[in-house]
PDB file of C-alpha atoms in Angstrom:
ATOM      1  CA  MET A   1      72.831 118.337 100.229  1.00  0.00           C
ATOM      2  CA  THR A   2      69.831 116.408 101.367  1.00  0.00           C
ATOM      3  CA  ARG A   3      69.341 114.922 104.813  1.00  0.00           C
ATOM      4  CA  ASP A   4      70.091 111.419 103.482  1.00  0.00           C
ATOM      5  CA  GLU A   5      73.264 112.650 101.795  1.00  0.00           C
ATOM      6  CA  VAL A   6      74.431 114.232 105.059  1.00  0.00           C
ATOM      7  CA  LYS A   7      73.810 110.920 106.838  1.00  0.00           C
ATOM      8  CA  GLU A   8      75.831 109.150 104.156  1.00  0.00           C
ATOM      9  CA  ALA A   9      78.688 111.660 104.507  1.00  0.00           C
ATOM     10  CA  LEU A  10      78.727 111.136 108.275  1.00  0.00           C
ATOM     11  CA  MET A  11      78.731 107.350 107.774  1.00  0.00           C
ATOM     12  CA  THR A  12      81.637 107.726 105.316  1.00  0.00           C
ATOM     13  CA  ILE A  13      83.627 109.549 107.985  1.00  0.00           C
ATOM     14  CA  GLN A  14      82.795 106.782 110.469  1.00  0.00           C
ATOM     15  CA  VAL A  15      84.156 104.171 108.062  1.00  0.00           C
ATOM     16  CA  TYR A  16      87.510 105.967 107.887  1.00  0.00           C
ATOM     17  CA  TYR A  17      87.520 107.016 111.554  1.00  0.00           C
ATOM     18  CA  PRO A  18      85.838 104.316 113.688  1.00  0.00           C
ATOM     19  CA  ASN A  19      86.232 106.437 116.848  1.00  0.00           C
ATOM     20  CA  PHE A  20      84.129 109.215 115.281  1.00  0.00           C
ATOM     21  CA  LYS A  21      80.717 108.858 116.863  1.00  0.00           C
ATOM     22  CA  ALA A  22      78.225 111.651 117.259  1.00  0.00           C
ATOM     23  CA  PRO A  23      76.540 111.481 120.686  1.00  0.00           C
ATOM     24  CA  ASN A  24      73.233 112.387 119.073  1.00  0.00           C
ATOM     25  CA  LYS A  25      72.935 111.376 115.415  1.00  0.00           C
ATOM     26  CA  THR A  26      69.801 113.447 114.789  1.00  0.00           C
ATOM     27  CA  PHE A  27      71.428 116.593 116.169  1.00  0.00           C
ATOM     28  CA  ALA A  28      74.639 115.927 114.220  1.00  0.00           C
ATOM     29  CA  THR A  29      72.686 115.393 110.995  1.00  0.00           C
ATOM     30  CA  ASP A  30      70.659 118.578 111.542  1.00  0.00           C
ATOM     31  CA  SER A  31      73.793 120.591 112.347  1.00  0.00           C
ATOM     32  CA  TRP A  32      75.720 119.338 109.335  1.00  0.00           C
ATOM     33  CA  LEU A  33      72.691 119.873 107.108  1.00  0.00           C
ATOM     34  CA  ARG A  34      72.540 123.546 108.135  1.00  0.00           C
ATOM     35  CA  VAL A  35      76.193 124.017 107.168  1.00  0.00           C
ATOM     36  CA  PHE A  36      76.271 121.883 104.010  1.00  0.00           C
ATOM     37  CA  ALA A  37      72.776 122.562 102.647  1.00  0.00           C
ATOM     38  CA  ASP A  38      74.193 124.672  99.800  1.00  0.00           C
ATOM     39  CA  TYR A  39      76.955 122.215  98.885  1.00  0.00           C
ATOM     40  CA  ASP A  40      76.698 119.345  96.426  1.00  0.00           C
ATOM     41  CA  TYR A  41      77.054 115.835  97.807  1.00  0.00           C
ATOM     42  CA  GLU A  42      79.868 115.081  95.359  1.00  0.00           C
ATOM     43  CA  MET A  43      81.820 118.105  96.590  1.00  0.00           C
ATOM     44  CA  VAL A  44      81.564 117.063 100.222  1.00  0.00           C
ATOM     45  CA  ILE A  45      82.504 113.442  99.549  1.00  0.00           C
ATOM     46  CA  ALA A  46      85.458 114.532  97.375  1.00  0.00           C
ATOM     47  CA  ALA A  47      86.614 116.790 100.207  1.00  0.00           C
ATOM     48  CA  ILE A  48      86.275 113.992 102.781  1.00  0.00           C
ATOM     49  CA  ASP A  49      88.255 111.655 100.503  1.00  0.00           C
ATOM     50  CA  SER A  50      90.924 114.314 100.009  1.00  0.00           C
ATOM     51  CA  TYR A  51      91.168 114.853 103.762  1.00  0.00           C
ATOM     52  CA  VAL A  52      91.514 111.117 104.413  1.00  0.00           C
ATOM     53  CA  LYS A  53      94.287 110.787 101.813  1.00  0.00           C
ATOM     54  CA  THR A  54      96.375 113.545 103.404  1.00  0.00           C
ATOM     55  CA  ASP A  55      95.489 113.183 107.100  1.00  0.00           C
ATOM     56  CA  ASN A  56      98.305 112.436 109.516  1.00  0.00           C
ATOM     57  CA  SER A  57      96.419 113.260 112.706  1.00  0.00           C
ATOM     58  CA  GLY A  58      94.143 110.233 112.884  1.00  0.00           C
ATOM     59  CA  PHE A  59      91.218 112.478 113.789  1.00  0.00           C
ATOM     60  CA  ALA A  60      88.031 112.882 111.800  1.00  0.00           C
ATOM     61  CA  PRO A  61      87.716 116.157 109.883  1.00  0.00           C
ATOM     62  CA  SER A  62      85.832 119.087 111.310  1.00  0.00           C
ATOM     63  CA  VAL A  63      83.210 120.921 109.269  1.00  0.00           C
ATOM     64  CA  GLY A  64      85.724 123.721 108.666  1.00  0.00           C
ATOM     65  CA  GLU A  65      88.372 121.283 107.442  1.00  0.00           C
ATOM     66  CA  ILE A  66      85.911 119.768 104.980  1.00  0.00           C
ATOM     67  CA  ILE A  67      84.969 123.200 103.643  1.00  0.00           C
ATOM     68  CA  GLU A  68      88.667 124.071 103.344  1.00  0.00           C
ATOM     69  CA  LYS A  69      89.217 120.889 101.318  1.00  0.00           C
ATOM     70  CA  ILE A  70      86.216 121.711  99.115  1.00  0.00           C
ATOM     71  CA  ILE A  71      87.814 125.048  98.308  1.00  0.00           C
ATOM     72  CA  ILE A  72      91.215 123.505  97.593  1.00  0.00           C
ATOM     73  CA  VAL A  73      89.903 120.583  95.506  1.00  0.00           C
ATOM     74  CA  PHE A  74      87.510 122.602  93.387  1.00  0.00           C
ATOM     75  CA  VAL A  75      89.707 125.676  92.928  1.00  0.00           C
ATOM     76  CA  ASN A  76      92.455 123.357  91.680  1.00  0.00           C
ATOM     77  CA  LYS A  77      89.992 121.710  89.277  1.00  0.00           C
ATOM     78  CA  ILE A  78      88.983 125.127  87.956  1.00  0.00           C
ATOM     79  CA  LYS A  79      92.643 126.141  87.521  1.00  0.00           C
ATOM     80  CA  LEU A  80      93.380 122.904  85.688  1.00  0.00           C
ATOM     81  CA  THR A  81      90.365 123.382  83.412  1.00  0.00           C
ATOM     82  CA  VAL A  82      91.382 126.972  82.636  1.00  0.00           C
ATOM     83  CA  HIS A  83      94.951 125.834  81.971  1.00  0.00           C
ATOM     84  CA  ARG A  84      93.796 123.108  79.595  1.00  0.00           C
ATOM     85  CA  ALA A  85      91.443 125.515  77.818  1.00  0.00           C
ATOM     86  CA  GLY A  86      94.305 127.977  77.423  1.00  0.00           C
ATOM     87  CA  ARG A  87      96.534 125.288  75.897  1.00  0.00           C
ATOM     88  CA  ILE A  88      93.803 124.287  73.446  1.00  0.00           C
ATOM     89  CA  PHE A  89      93.184 127.925  72.540  1.00  0.00           C
ATOM     90  CA  CYS A  90      96.905 128.598  71.967  1.00  0.00           C
ATOM     91  CA  LYS A  91      97.196 125.435  69.887  1.00  0.00           C
ATOM     92  CA  GLN A  92      94.288 126.591  67.733  1.00  0.00           C
ATOM     93  CA  LEU A  93      96.028 129.937  67.215  1.00  0.00           C
ATOM     94  CA  GLY A  94      99.262 128.194  66.249  1.00  0.00           C
ATOM     95  CA  PHE A  95     101.305 129.097  69.315  1.00  0.00           C
TER      96      PHE A  95
END
């Protein structure tokens, strides 16, 4: 992720959780950038959206919770893709 994408992700969380306010936005951006530098923006936003859809706590997600959601969302997508590919392959073989 880029610095601007991290800022956008933090702003997205603020939209969903108005009480989520970093005391120092520059420090928060730098900290999140260190953790999410190797992640794609789309992955992080998908994880935030997934968290929001299933959250019952009312609290903004932690970095660890976002990474956990990334793993869940994208592993499930990979499983679904493999499953679909397997069905297509079996269909081609006449099973």
